[in-house]
mmCIF file with all atom_site columns, C-alpha atoms in Angstrom:
data_model
loop_
_atom_site.group_PDB
_atom_site.id
_atom_site.type_symbol
_atom_site.label_atom_id
_atom_site.label_alt_id
_atom_site.label_comp_id
_atom_site.label_asym_id
_atom_site.label_entity_id
_atom_site.label_seq_id
_atom_site.pdbx_PDB_ins_code
_atom_site.Cartn_x
_atom_site.Cartn_y
_atom_site.Cartn_z
_atom_site.occupancy
_atom_site.B_iso_or_equiv
_atom_site.pdbx_formal_charge
_atom_site.auth_seq_id
_atom_site.auth_comp_id
_atom_site.auth_asym_id
_atom_site.auth_atom_id
_atom_site.pdbx_PDB_model_num
ATOM 1   C CA . ALA A 1 1   ? -10.915 -4.524  5.485   1.00 0.00 ? 317  ALA A CA 1
ATOM 2   C CA . GLN A 1 2   ? -8.769  -5.603  7.850   1.00 0.00 ? 318  GLN A CA 1
ATOM 3   C CA . LYS A 1 3   ? -8.871  -3.932  11.287  1.00 0.00 ? 319  LYS A CA 1
ATOM 4   C CA . ILE A 1 4   ? -6.353  -3.687  13.919  1.00 0.00 ? 320  ILE A CA 1
ATOM 5   C CA . THR A 1 5   ? -7.465  -2.619  17.648  1.00 0.00 ? 321  THR A CA 1
ATOM 6   C CA . GLN A 1 6   ? -5.542  -1.199  20.243  1.00 0.00 ? 322  GLN A CA 1
ATOM 7   C CA . THR A 1 7   ? -8.092  -0.650  22.850  1.00 0.00 ? 323  THR A CA 1
ATOM 8   C CA . GLN A 1 8   ? -5.918  1.505   25.089  1.00 0.00 ? 324  GLN A CA 1
ATOM 9   C CA . PRO A 1 9   ? -5.049  5.336   23.411  1.00 0.00 ? 325  PRO A CA 1
ATOM 10  C CA . GLY A 1 10  ? -3.152  6.006   26.837  1.00 0.00 ? 326  GLY A CA 1
ATOM 11  C CA . MET A 1 11  ? -1.887  3.938   29.697  1.00 0.00 ? 327  MET A CA 1
ATOM 12  C CA . PHE A 1 12  ? 0.399   4.996   32.678  1.00 0.00 ? 328  PHE A CA 1
ATOM 13  C CA . VAL A 1 13  ? 2.957   2.378   34.502  1.00 0.00 ? 329  VAL A CA 1
ATOM 14  C CA . GLN A 1 14  ? 4.871   3.151   37.420  1.00 0.00 ? 330  GLN A CA 1
ATOM 15  C CA . GLU A 1 15  ? 8.718   2.764   36.731  1.00 0.00 ? 331  GLU A CA 1
ATOM 16  C CA . LYS A 1 16  ? 10.051  -0.743  37.300  1.00 0.00 ? 332  LYS A CA 1
ATOM 17  C CA . GLU A 1 17  ? 6.567   -2.336  36.981  1.00 0.00 ? 333  GLU A CA 1
ATOM 18  C CA . ALA A 1 18  ? 5.182   -4.543  34.338  1.00 0.00 ? 334  ALA A CA 1
ATOM 19  C CA . VAL A 1 19  ? 2.633   -3.293  31.770  1.00 0.00 ? 335  VAL A CA 1
ATOM 20  C CA . THR A 1 20  ? 0.784   -5.202  29.117  1.00 0.00 ? 336  THR A CA 1
ATOM 21  C CA . LEU A 1 21  ? -0.548  -3.516  25.542  1.00 0.00 ? 337  LEU A CA 1
ATOM 22  C CA . ASP A 1 22  ? -3.322  -4.913  24.176  1.00 0.00 ? 338  ASP A CA 1
ATOM 23  C CA . CYS A 1 23  ? -3.948  -5.651  20.453  1.00 0.00 ? 339  CYS A CA 1
ATOM 24  C CA . THR A 1 24  ? -6.753  -7.646  18.523  1.00 0.00 ? 340  THR A CA 1
ATOM 25  C CA . TYR A 1 25  ? -6.559  -8.229  14.766  1.00 0.00 ? 341  TYR A CA 1
ATOM 26  C CA . ASP A 1 26  ? -9.182  -9.174  12.152  1.00 0.00 ? 342  ASP A CA 1
ATOM 27  C CA . THR A 1 27  ? -8.053  -11.407 9.293   1.00 0.00 ? 343  THR A CA 1
ATOM 28  C CA . SER A 1 28  ? -8.590  -14.560 7.562   1.00 0.00 ? 344  SER A CA 1
ATOM 29  C CA . ASP A 1 29  ? -5.188  -15.281 6.635   1.00 0.00 ? 345  ASP A CA 1
ATOM 30  C CA . GLN A 1 30  ? -3.701  -18.266 8.431   1.00 0.00 ? 346  GLN A CA 1
ATOM 31  C CA . SER A 1 31  ? 0.022   -17.350 7.783   1.00 0.00 ? 347  SER A CA 1
ATOM 32  C CA . TYR A 1 32  ? 1.006   -13.807 8.707   1.00 0.00 ? 348  TYR A CA 1
ATOM 33  C CA . GLY A 1 33  ? 3.858   -11.930 11.054  1.00 0.00 ? 349  GLY A CA 1
ATOM 34  C CA . LEU A 1 34  ? 2.943   -10.097 14.019  1.00 0.00 ? 350  LEU A CA 1
ATOM 35  C CA . PHE A 1 35  ? 5.044   -6.892  14.796  1.00 0.00 ? 351  PHE A CA 1
ATOM 36  C CA . TRP A 1 36  ? 5.547   -4.397  17.443  1.00 0.00 ? 352  TRP A CA 1
ATOM 37  C CA . TYR A 1 37  ? 6.897   -1.181  16.871  1.00 0.00 ? 353  TYR A CA 1
ATOM 38  C CA . LYS A 1 38  ? 7.866   2.107   19.363  1.00 0.00 ? 354  LYS A CA 1
ATOM 39  C CA . GLN A 1 39  ? 7.617   5.635   18.743  1.00 0.00 ? 355  GLN A CA 1
ATOM 40  C CA . PRO A 1 40  ? 9.330   8.117   20.760  1.00 0.00 ? 356  PRO A CA 1
ATOM 41  C CA . SER A 1 41  ? 8.538   11.684  20.383  1.00 0.00 ? 357  SER A CA 1
ATOM 42  C CA . SER A 1 42  ? 11.568  12.330  18.116  1.00 0.00 ? 358  SER A CA 1
ATOM 43  C CA . GLY A 1 43  ? 9.155   10.073  15.483  1.00 0.00 ? 359  GLY A CA 1
ATOM 44  C CA . GLU A 1 44  ? 11.226  7.353   14.445  1.00 0.00 ? 360  GLU A CA 1
ATOM 45  C CA . MET A 1 45  ? 9.941   3.693   14.320  1.00 0.00 ? 361  MET A CA 1
ATOM 46  C CA . ILE A 1 46  ? 11.817  1.406   16.358  1.00 0.00 ? 362  ILE A CA 1
ATOM 47  C CA . PHE A 1 47  ? 11.257  -2.308  15.804  1.00 0.00 ? 363  PHE A CA 1
ATOM 48  C CA . LEU A 1 48  ? 10.489  -4.259  19.104  1.00 0.00 ? 364  LEU A CA 1
ATOM 49  C CA . ILE A 1 49  ? 9.693   -7.571  18.481  1.00 0.00 ? 365  ILE A CA 1
ATOM 50  C CA . TYR A 1 50  ? 8.168   -10.188 15.926  1.00 0.00 ? 366  TYR A CA 1
ATOM 51  C CA . GLN A 1 51  ? 5.703   -13.481 16.262  1.00 0.00 ? 367  GLN A CA 1
ATOM 52  C CA . GLY A 1 52  ? 5.250   -15.605 13.328  1.00 0.00 ? 368  GLY A CA 1
ATOM 53  C CA . SER A 1 53  ? 1.403   -16.787 13.244  1.00 0.00 ? 369  SER A CA 1
ATOM 54  C CA . TYR A 1 54  ? 2.801   -20.486 13.398  1.00 0.00 ? 370  TYR A CA 1
ATOM 55  C CA . ASP A 1 55  ? 5.539   -20.208 15.920  1.00 0.00 ? 371  ASP A CA 1
ATOM 56  C CA . GLU A 1 56  ? 4.606   -22.360 18.765  1.00 0.00 ? 372  GLU A CA 1
ATOM 57  C CA . GLN A 1 57  ? 6.312   -20.248 21.352  1.00 0.00 ? 373  GLN A CA 1
ATOM 58  C CA . ASN A 1 58  ? 5.567   -16.878 22.405  1.00 0.00 ? 374  ASN A CA 1
ATOM 59  C CA . ALA A 1 59  ? 8.545   -14.360 21.351  1.00 0.00 ? 375  ALA A CA 1
ATOM 60  C CA . THR A 1 60  ? 10.508  -12.626 23.802  1.00 0.00 ? 376  THR A CA 1
ATOM 61  C CA . GLU A 1 61  ? 13.335  -9.983  23.094  1.00 0.00 ? 377  GLU A CA 1
ATOM 62  C CA . GLY A 1 62  ? 14.850  -8.533  26.262  1.00 0.00 ? 378  GLY A CA 1
ATOM 63  C CA . ARG A 1 63  ? 12.074  -7.014  28.396  1.00 0.00 ? 379  ARG A CA 1
ATOM 64  C CA . TYR A 1 64  ? 9.282   -7.492  25.598  1.00 0.00 ? 380  TYR A CA 1
ATOM 65  C CA . SER A 1 65  ? 7.611   -10.298 25.180  1.00 0.00 ? 381  SER A CA 1
ATOM 66  C CA . LEU A 1 66  ? 4.504   -11.018 23.051  1.00 0.00 ? 382  LEU A CA 1
ATOM 67  C CA . ASN A 1 67  ? 1.703   -12.701 24.438  1.00 0.00 ? 383  ASN A CA 1
ATOM 68  C CA . PHE A 1 68  ? 0.007   -14.341 21.407  1.00 0.00 ? 384  PHE A CA 1
ATOM 69  C CA . GLN A 1 69  ? -3.280  -16.236 21.031  1.00 0.00 ? 385  GLN A CA 1
ATOM 70  C CA . LYS A 1 70  ? -4.087  -17.066 17.532  1.00 0.00 ? 386  LYS A CA 1
ATOM 71  C CA . ALA A 1 71  ? -7.110  -18.495 17.893  1.00 0.00 ? 387  ALA A CA 1
ATOM 72  C CA . ARG A 1 72  ? -8.464  -15.409 19.744  1.00 0.00 ? 388  ARG A CA 1
ATOM 73  C CA . LYS A 1 73  ? -6.231  -13.205 17.031  1.00 0.00 ? 389  LYS A CA 1
ATOM 74  C CA . SER A 1 74  ? -4.682  -11.502 19.959  1.00 0.00 ? 390  SER A CA 1
ATOM 75  C CA . ALA A 1 75  ? -1.107  -10.249 20.242  1.00 0.00 ? 391  ALA A CA 1
ATOM 76  C CA . ASN A 1 76  ? -0.712  -8.041  23.439  1.00 0.00 ? 392  ASN A CA 1
ATOM 77  C CA . LEU A 1 77  ? 2.766   -6.619  24.184  1.00 0.00 ? 393  LEU A CA 1
ATOM 78  C CA . VAL A 1 78  ? 4.160   -7.124  27.621  1.00 0.00 ? 394  VAL A CA 1
ATOM 79  C CA . ILE A 1 79  ? 6.928   -4.805  28.732  1.00 0.00 ? 395  ILE A CA 1
ATOM 80  C CA . SER A 1 80  ? 8.738   -5.972  31.962  1.00 0.00 ? 396  SER A CA 1
ATOM 81  C CA . ALA A 1 81  ? 10.473  -3.776  34.468  1.00 0.00 ? 397  ALA A CA 1
ATOM 82  C CA . SER A 1 82  ? 9.363   -0.391  32.799  1.00 0.00 ? 398  SER A CA 1
ATOM 83  C CA . GLN A 1 83  ? 11.900  2.158   32.387  1.00 0.00 ? 399  GLN A CA 1
ATOM 84  C CA . LEU A 1 84  ? 11.404  5.781   32.143  1.00 0.00 ? 400  LEU A CA 1
ATOM 85  C CA . GLY A 1 85  ? 12.671  5.672   28.262  1.00 0.00 ? 401  GLY A CA 1
ATOM 86  C CA . ASP A 1 86  ? 9.784   3.373   27.407  1.00 0.00 ? 402  ASP A CA 1
ATOM 87  C CA . SER A 1 87  ? 7.585   6.298   27.535  1.00 0.00 ? 403  SER A CA 1
ATOM 88  C CA . ALA A 1 88  ? 6.471   6.262   23.490  1.00 0.00 ? 404  ALA A CA 1
ATOM 89  C CA . MET A 1 89  ? 3.764   5.323   21.392  1.00 0.00 ? 405  MET A CA 1
ATOM 90  C CA . TYR A 1 90  ? 3.634   1.671   20.777  1.00 0.00 ? 406  TYR A CA 1
ATOM 91  C CA . PHE A 1 91  ? 2.042   0.578   17.709  1.00 0.00 ? 407  PHE A CA 1
ATOM 92  C CA . CYS A 1 92  ? 0.624   -3.276  16.578  1.00 0.00 ? 408  CYS A CA 1
ATOM 93  C CA . ALA A 1 93  ? 1.022   -4.164  13.334  1.00 0.00 ? 409  ALA A CA 1
ATOM 94  C CA . PRO A 1 94  ? 0.373   -7.445  11.859  1.00 0.00 ? 410  PRO A CA 1
ATOM 95  C CA . SER A 1 95  ? 1.826   -8.077  8.091   1.00 0.00 ? 411  SER A CA 1
ATOM 96  C CA . LEU A 1 96  ? -1.168  -9.071  6.092   1.00 0.00 ? 412  LEU A CA 1
ATOM 97  C CA . GLY A 1 97  ? -0.978  -9.851  2.466   1.00 0.00 ? 413  GLY A CA 1
ATOM 98  C CA . GLY A 1 98  ? 2.567   -8.587  2.070   1.00 0.00 ? 414  GLY A CA 1
ATOM 99  C CA . LYS A 1 99  ? 1.625   -5.279  3.752   1.00 0.00 ? 415  LYS A CA 1
ATOM 100 C CA . LEU A 1 100 ? 2.157   -4.015  7.242   1.00 0.00 ? 416  LEU A CA 1
ATOM 101 C CA . ILE A 1 101 ? -1.322  -2.914  8.886   1.00 0.00 ? 417  ILE A CA 1
ATOM 102 C CA . PHE A 1 102 ? -1.030  -0.528  11.929  1.00 0.00 ? 418  PHE A CA 1
ATOM 103 C CA . GLY A 1 103 ? -3.427  -0.065  14.781  1.00 0.00 ? 419  GLY A CA 1
ATOM 104 C CA . GLN A 1 104 ? -3.840  3.165   16.268  1.00 0.00 ? 420  GLN A CA 1
ATOM 105 C CA . GLY A 1 105 ? -1.293  3.032   18.858  1.00 0.00 ? 421  GLY A CA 1
ATOM 106 C CA . THR A 1 106 ? -1.262  3.311   22.423  1.00 0.00 ? 422  THR A CA 1
ATOM 107 C CA . GLU A 1 107 ? 0.484   5.947   24.323  1.00 0.00 ? 423  GLU A CA 1
ATOM 108 C CA . LEU A 1 108 ? 2.498   4.697   27.251  1.00 0.00 ? 424  LEU A CA 1
ATOM 109 C CA . SER A 1 109 ? 3.609   6.931   29.970  1.00 0.00 ? 425  SER A CA 1
ATOM 110 C CA . VAL A 1 110 ? 5.912   5.684   32.666  1.00 0.00 ? 426  VAL A CA 1
ATOM 111 C CA . LYS A 1 111 ? 6.102   7.360   35.948  1.00 0.00 ? 427  LYS A CA 1
ATOM 112 C CA . PRO A 1 112 ? 9.142   7.636   38.214  1.00 0.00 ? 428  PRO A CA 1
ATOM 113 C CA . ASP B 2 1   ? 24.649  5.680   6.393   1.00 0.00 ? 1424 ASP B CA 1
ATOM 114 C CA . ALA B 2 2   ? 21.071  4.651   7.155   1.00 0.00 ? 1425 ALA B CA 1
ATOM 115 C CA . ASP B 2 3   ? 19.565  1.680   5.353   1.00 0.00 ? 1426 ASP B CA 1
ATOM 116 C CA . VAL B 2 4   ? 16.461  3.673   4.250   1.00 0.00 ? 1427 VAL B CA 1
ATOM 117 C CA . THR B 2 5   ? 17.298  7.332   3.349   1.00 0.00 ? 1428 THR B CA 1
ATOM 118 C CA . GLN B 2 6   ? 14.350  10.089  2.929   1.00 0.00 ? 1429 GLN B CA 1
ATOM 119 C CA . THR B 2 7   ? 14.947  13.395  1.972   1.00 0.00 ? 1430 THR B CA 1
ATOM 120 C CA . PRO B 2 8   ? 13.857  15.983  2.695   1.00 0.00 ? 1431 PRO B CA 1
ATOM 121 C CA . ARG B 2 9   ? 13.574  15.521  6.557   1.00 0.00 ? 1432 ARG B CA 1
ATOM 122 C CA . ASN B 2 10  ? 11.106  18.543  6.782   1.00 0.00 ? 1433 ASN B CA 1
ATOM 123 C CA . ARG B 2 11  ? 9.524   20.350  4.022   1.00 0.00 ? 1434 ARG B CA 1
ATOM 124 C CA . ILE B 2 12  ? 6.920   23.353  4.256   1.00 0.00 ? 1435 ILE B CA 1
ATOM 125 C CA . THR B 2 13  ? 5.102   23.989  0.937   1.00 0.00 ? 1436 THR B CA 1
ATOM 126 C CA . LYS B 2 14  ? 2.331   26.033  -0.423  1.00 0.00 ? 1437 LYS B CA 1
ATOM 127 C CA . THR B 2 15  ? -1.051  24.738  -1.438  1.00 0.00 ? 1438 THR B CA 1
ATOM 128 C CA . GLY B 2 16  ? -1.120  23.583  -5.166  1.00 0.00 ? 1439 GLY B CA 1
ATOM 129 C CA . LYS B 2 17  ? 2.679   23.094  -5.446  1.00 0.00 ? 1440 LYS B CA 1
ATOM 130 C CA . ARG B 2 18  ? 4.074   19.740  -6.737  1.00 0.00 ? 1441 ARG B CA 1
ATOM 131 C CA . ILE B 2 19  ? 6.247   18.193  -4.252  1.00 0.00 ? 1442 ILE B CA 1
ATOM 132 C CA . MET B 2 20  ? 8.214   14.867  -4.187  1.00 0.00 ? 1443 MET B CA 1
ATOM 133 C CA . LEU B 2 21  ? 9.595   12.809  -1.151  1.00 0.00 ? 1444 LEU B CA 1
ATOM 134 C CA . GLU B 2 22  ? 12.526  10.644  -2.116  1.00 0.00 ? 1445 GLU B CA 1
ATOM 135 C CA . CYS B 2 23  ? 13.300  7.291   -0.467  1.00 0.00 ? 1446 CYS B CA 1
ATOM 136 C CA . SER B 2 24  ? 16.579  5.446   -1.101  1.00 0.00 ? 1447 SER B CA 1
ATOM 137 C CA . GLN B 2 25  ? 17.545  2.108   0.531   1.00 0.00 ? 1448 GLN B CA 1
ATOM 138 C CA . THR B 2 26  ? 20.825  0.068   0.552   1.00 0.00 ? 1449 THR B CA 1
ATOM 139 C CA . LYS B 2 27  ? 19.371  -3.424  1.712   1.00 0.00 ? 1450 LYS B CA 1
ATOM 140 C CA . GLY B 2 28  ? 18.797  -4.543  -1.541  1.00 0.00 ? 1451 GLY B CA 1
ATOM 141 C CA . HIS B 2 29  ? 15.175  -5.487  -0.910  1.00 0.00 ? 1452 HIS B CA 1
ATOM 142 C CA . ASP B 2 30  ? 12.470  -5.435  -3.370  1.00 0.00 ? 1453 ASP B CA 1
ATOM 143 C CA . ARG B 2 31  ? 9.664   -4.550  -1.601  1.00 0.00 ? 1454 ARG B CA 1
ATOM 144 C CA . MET B 2 32  ? 9.133   -0.922  -0.575  1.00 0.00 ? 1455 MET B CA 1
ATOM 145 C CA . TYR B 2 33  ? 6.061   1.205   0.885   1.00 0.00 ? 1456 TYR B CA 1
ATOM 146 C CA . TRP B 2 34  ? 5.152   4.635   1.478   1.00 0.00 ? 1457 TRP B CA 1
ATOM 147 C CA . TYR B 2 35  ? 3.354   5.257   4.502   1.00 0.00 ? 1458 TYR B CA 1
ATOM 148 C CA . ARG B 2 36  ? 1.438   8.257   6.059   1.00 0.00 ? 1459 ARG B CA 1
ATOM 149 C CA . GLN B 2 37  ? 0.934   9.357   9.728   1.00 0.00 ? 1460 GLN B CA 1
ATOM 150 C CA . ASP B 2 38  ? -1.033  12.048  11.032  1.00 0.00 ? 1461 ASP B CA 1
ATOM 151 C CA . PRO B 2 39  ? -1.000  13.408  14.462  1.00 0.00 ? 1462 PRO B CA 1
ATOM 152 C CA . GLY B 2 40  ? -2.067  10.744  17.510  1.00 0.00 ? 1463 GLY B CA 1
ATOM 153 C CA . LEU B 2 41  ? -2.755  7.914   14.791  1.00 0.00 ? 1464 LEU B CA 1
ATOM 154 C CA . GLY B 2 42  ? -1.036  4.975   13.100  1.00 0.00 ? 1465 GLY B CA 1
ATOM 155 C CA . LEU B 2 43  ? 0.582   4.816   9.982   1.00 0.00 ? 1466 LEU B CA 1
ATOM 156 C CA . ARG B 2 44  ? -1.722  4.473   6.982   1.00 0.00 ? 1467 ARG B CA 1
ATOM 157 C CA . LEU B 2 45  ? -0.442  2.879   3.628   1.00 0.00 ? 1468 LEU B CA 1
ATOM 158 C CA . ILE B 2 46  ? -0.304  5.020   0.617   1.00 0.00 ? 1469 ILE B CA 1
ATOM 159 C CA . TYR B 2 47  ? 1.360   3.015   -1.965  1.00 0.00 ? 1470 TYR B CA 1
ATOM 160 C CA . TYR B 2 48  ? 3.471   -0.243  -2.284  1.00 0.00 ? 1471 TYR B CA 1
ATOM 161 C CA . SER B 2 49  ? 5.829   -1.954  -4.592  1.00 0.00 ? 1472 SER B CA 1
ATOM 162 C CA . PHE B 2 50  ? 6.567   -5.573  -4.538  1.00 0.00 ? 1473 PHE B CA 1
ATOM 163 C CA . ASP B 2 51  ? 9.521   -4.929  -7.007  1.00 0.00 ? 1474 ASP B CA 1
ATOM 164 C CA . VAL B 2 52  ? 10.273  -2.306  -9.930  1.00 0.00 ? 1475 VAL B CA 1
ATOM 165 C CA . LYS B 2 53  ? 7.488   -3.142  -12.489 1.00 0.00 ? 1476 LYS B CA 1
ATOM 166 C CA . ASP B 2 54  ? 4.645   -3.766  -9.652  1.00 0.00 ? 1477 ASP B CA 1
ATOM 167 C CA . ILE B 2 55  ? 2.884   -0.929  -8.011  1.00 0.00 ? 1478 ILE B CA 1
ATOM 168 C CA . ASN B 2 56  ? 0.031   -1.046  -6.036  1.00 0.00 ? 1479 ASN B CA 1
ATOM 169 C CA . LYS B 2 57  ? -2.396  1.353   -4.404  1.00 0.00 ? 1480 LYS B CA 1
ATOM 170 C CA . GLY B 2 58  ? -2.906  1.461   -0.718  1.00 0.00 ? 1481 GLY B CA 1
ATOM 171 C CA . GLU B 2 59  ? -5.769  2.405   1.651   1.00 0.00 ? 1482 GLU B CA 1
ATOM 172 C CA . ILE B 2 60  ? -5.009  6.157   0.836   1.00 0.00 ? 1483 ILE B CA 1
ATOM 173 C CA . SER B 2 61  ? -3.705  6.882   -2.459  1.00 0.00 ? 1484 SER B CA 1
ATOM 174 C CA . ASP B 2 62  ? -5.882  9.592   -3.680  1.00 0.00 ? 1485 ASP B CA 1
ATOM 175 C CA . GLY B 2 63  ? -3.720  12.714  -4.224  1.00 0.00 ? 1486 GLY B CA 1
ATOM 176 C CA . TYR B 2 64  ? -0.756  10.701  -4.644  1.00 0.00 ? 1487 TYR B CA 1
ATOM 177 C CA . SER B 2 65  ? 1.415   9.109   -6.986  1.00 0.00 ? 1488 SER B CA 1
ATOM 178 C CA . VAL B 2 66  ? 4.706   7.212   -7.063  1.00 0.00 ? 1489 VAL B CA 1
ATOM 179 C CA . SER B 2 67  ? 7.844   6.039   -9.204  1.00 0.00 ? 1490 SER B CA 1
ATOM 180 C CA . ARG B 2 68  ? 10.129  2.980   -8.655  1.00 0.00 ? 1491 ARG B CA 1
ATOM 181 C CA . GLN B 2 69  ? 13.186  4.342   -10.628 1.00 0.00 ? 1492 GLN B CA 1
ATOM 182 C CA . ALA B 2 70  ? 15.192  1.294   -9.737  1.00 0.00 ? 1493 ALA B CA 1
ATOM 183 C CA . GLN B 2 71  ? 15.202  -1.251  -6.787  1.00 0.00 ? 1494 GLN B CA 1
ATOM 184 C CA . ALA B 2 72  ? 16.831  1.014   -4.606  1.00 0.00 ? 1495 ALA B CA 1
ATOM 185 C CA . LYS B 2 73  ? 14.709  4.036   -5.305  1.00 0.00 ? 1496 LYS B CA 1
ATOM 186 C CA . PHE B 2 74  ? 11.046  4.720   -4.508  1.00 0.00 ? 1497 PHE B CA 1
ATOM 187 C CA . SER B 2 75  ? 9.878   8.320   -4.701  1.00 0.00 ? 1498 SER B CA 1
ATOM 188 C CA . LEU B 2 76  ? 6.389   9.608   -3.393  1.00 0.00 ? 1499 LEU B CA 1
ATOM 189 C CA . SER B 2 77  ? 4.777   12.741  -5.235  1.00 0.00 ? 1500 SER B CA 1
ATOM 190 C CA . LEU B 2 78  ? 1.831   15.197  -4.297  1.00 0.00 ? 1501 LEU B CA 1
ATOM 191 C CA . GLU B 2 79  ? 0.766   16.670  -7.603  1.00 0.00 ? 1502 GLU B CA 1
ATOM 192 C CA . SER B 2 80  ? -1.116  19.626  -5.866  1.00 0.00 ? 1503 SER B CA 1
ATOM 193 C CA . ALA B 2 81  ? -0.408  19.915  -2.283  1.00 0.00 ? 1504 ALA B CA 1
ATOM 194 C CA . ILE B 2 82  ? -3.108  20.483  -0.005  1.00 0.00 ? 1505 ILE B CA 1
ATOM 195 C CA . PRO B 2 83  ? -3.370  21.477  3.673   1.00 0.00 ? 1506 PRO B CA 1
ATOM 196 C CA . ASN B 2 84  ? -4.802  17.820  4.995   1.00 0.00 ? 1507 ASN B CA 1
ATOM 197 C CA . GLN B 2 85  ? -1.654  16.018  3.433   1.00 0.00 ? 1508 GLN B CA 1
ATOM 198 C CA . THR B 2 86  ? 0.319   17.836  6.106   1.00 0.00 ? 1509 THR B CA 1
ATOM 199 C CA . ALA B 2 87  ? 1.610   14.628  7.848   1.00 0.00 ? 1510 ALA B CA 1
ATOM 200 C CA . LEU B 2 88  ? 4.931   12.582  8.677   1.00 0.00 ? 1511 LEU B CA 1
ATOM 201 C CA . TYR B 2 89  ? 5.683   10.481  5.844   1.00 0.00 ? 1512 TYR B CA 1
ATOM 202 C CA . PHE B 2 90  ? 7.596   6.988   6.158   1.00 0.00 ? 1513 PHE B CA 1
ATOM 203 C CA . CYS B 2 91  ? 9.262   4.828   3.627   1.00 0.00 ? 1514 CYS B CA 1
ATOM 204 C CA . ALA B 2 92  ? 10.042  1.523   4.493   1.00 0.00 ? 1515 ALA B CA 1
ATOM 205 C CA . THR B 2 93  ? 11.486  -1.744  3.020   1.00 0.00 ? 1516 THR B CA 1
ATOM 206 C CA . ARG B 2 94  ? 10.880  -5.217  3.573   1.00 0.00 ? 1517 ARG B CA 1
ATOM 207 C CA . GLU B 2 95  ? 13.127  -8.558  4.000   1.00 0.00 ? 1518 GLU B CA 1
ATOM 208 C CA . GLN B 2 96  ? 12.950  -10.891 1.406   1.00 0.00 ? 1519 GLN B CA 1
ATOM 209 C CA . GLY B 2 97  ? 13.593  -14.037 4.117   1.00 0.00 ? 1520 GLY B CA 1
ATOM 210 C CA . TYR B 2 98  ? 12.457  -14.910 7.419   1.00 0.00 ? 1521 TYR B CA 1
ATOM 211 C CA . PRO B 2 99  ? 11.270  -13.088 9.426   1.00 0.00 ? 1522 PRO B CA 1
ATOM 212 C CA . TYR B 2 100 ? 10.497  -10.754 6.535   1.00 0.00 ? 1523 TYR B CA 1
ATOM 213 C CA . GLY B 2 101 ? 10.929  -7.619  8.742   1.00 0.00 ? 1524 GLY B CA 1
ATOM 214 C CA . TYR B 2 102 ? 10.072  -4.104  7.766   1.00 0.00 ? 1525 TYR B CA 1
ATOM 215 C CA . THR B 2 103 ? 13.016  -1.438  8.037   1.00 0.00 ? 1526 THR B CA 1
ATOM 216 C CA . PHE B 2 104 ? 11.679  2.545   8.239   1.00 0.00 ? 1527 PHE B CA 1
ATOM 217 C CA . GLY B 2 105 ? 13.326  5.531   7.050   1.00 0.00 ? 1528 GLY B CA 1
ATOM 218 C CA . SER B 2 106 ? 13.544  8.557   9.598   1.00 0.00 ? 1529 SER B CA 1
ATOM 219 C CA . GLY B 2 107 ? 10.416  9.987   8.019   1.00 0.00 ? 1530 GLY B CA 1
ATOM 220 C CA . THR B 2 108 ? 9.751   13.094  6.403   1.00 0.00 ? 1531 THR B CA 1
ATOM 221 C CA . ARG B 2 109 ? 7.480   16.077  7.992   1.00 0.00 ? 1532 ARG B CA 1
ATOM 222 C CA . LEU B 2 110 ? 5.848   17.543  5.673   1.00 0.00 ? 1533 LEU B CA 1
ATOM 223 C CA . THR B 2 111 ? 3.416   20.769  6.249   1.00 0.00 ? 1534 THR B CA 1
ATOM 224 C CA . VAL B 2 112 ? 1.277   22.306  3.634   1.00 0.00 ? 1535 VAL B CA 1
ATOM 225 C CA . VAL B 2 113 ? 0.457   26.078  4.244   1.00 0.00 ? 1536 VAL B CA 1
#
């Protein structure tokens, strides 16, 4: 079975600082997409950023960037200049075999 | 209106009852999915459908069934609800073109008592 590992169940970061959320995955697929989602306490799933496995450059979307290392099967999310509103659960989710497979998530708390 | 609409938003039901969760989409996507989320955990795939005639079991399909009534509608049924099916349920669709992104509904919070 494909396994997605987010090793940090909970993290704290000071407001305005950067934070990196780790994600590794296990797949033999060569072509896939990597997604990160944010889930605030209200429960909705908010898309943050996408990286294609053949994209040569790491993806960026505003304050979000993805540190993608295909050989290591690693796709870490970097949030720059953290804001209080960034406090939420964050999920790494590769799309494998046409299905989105989720990690267990990292709960991020931003401290003022 | 939301692109992916789930009804109901919240539901409390009794053990042994049959319940249907509905999902409809206006995005014209062929691929639809049902996920379940237990507290503090990631989403797990229950069923998925690549088109109206193609329905597949996911990781945790036992106790659930689905119906794809049309391209736009994908319903999830709990034939005989049990308390450990208490969870947040999400429906999602997938784009047919790059980057093949997924759009989620707002979720249905189901409690089985």
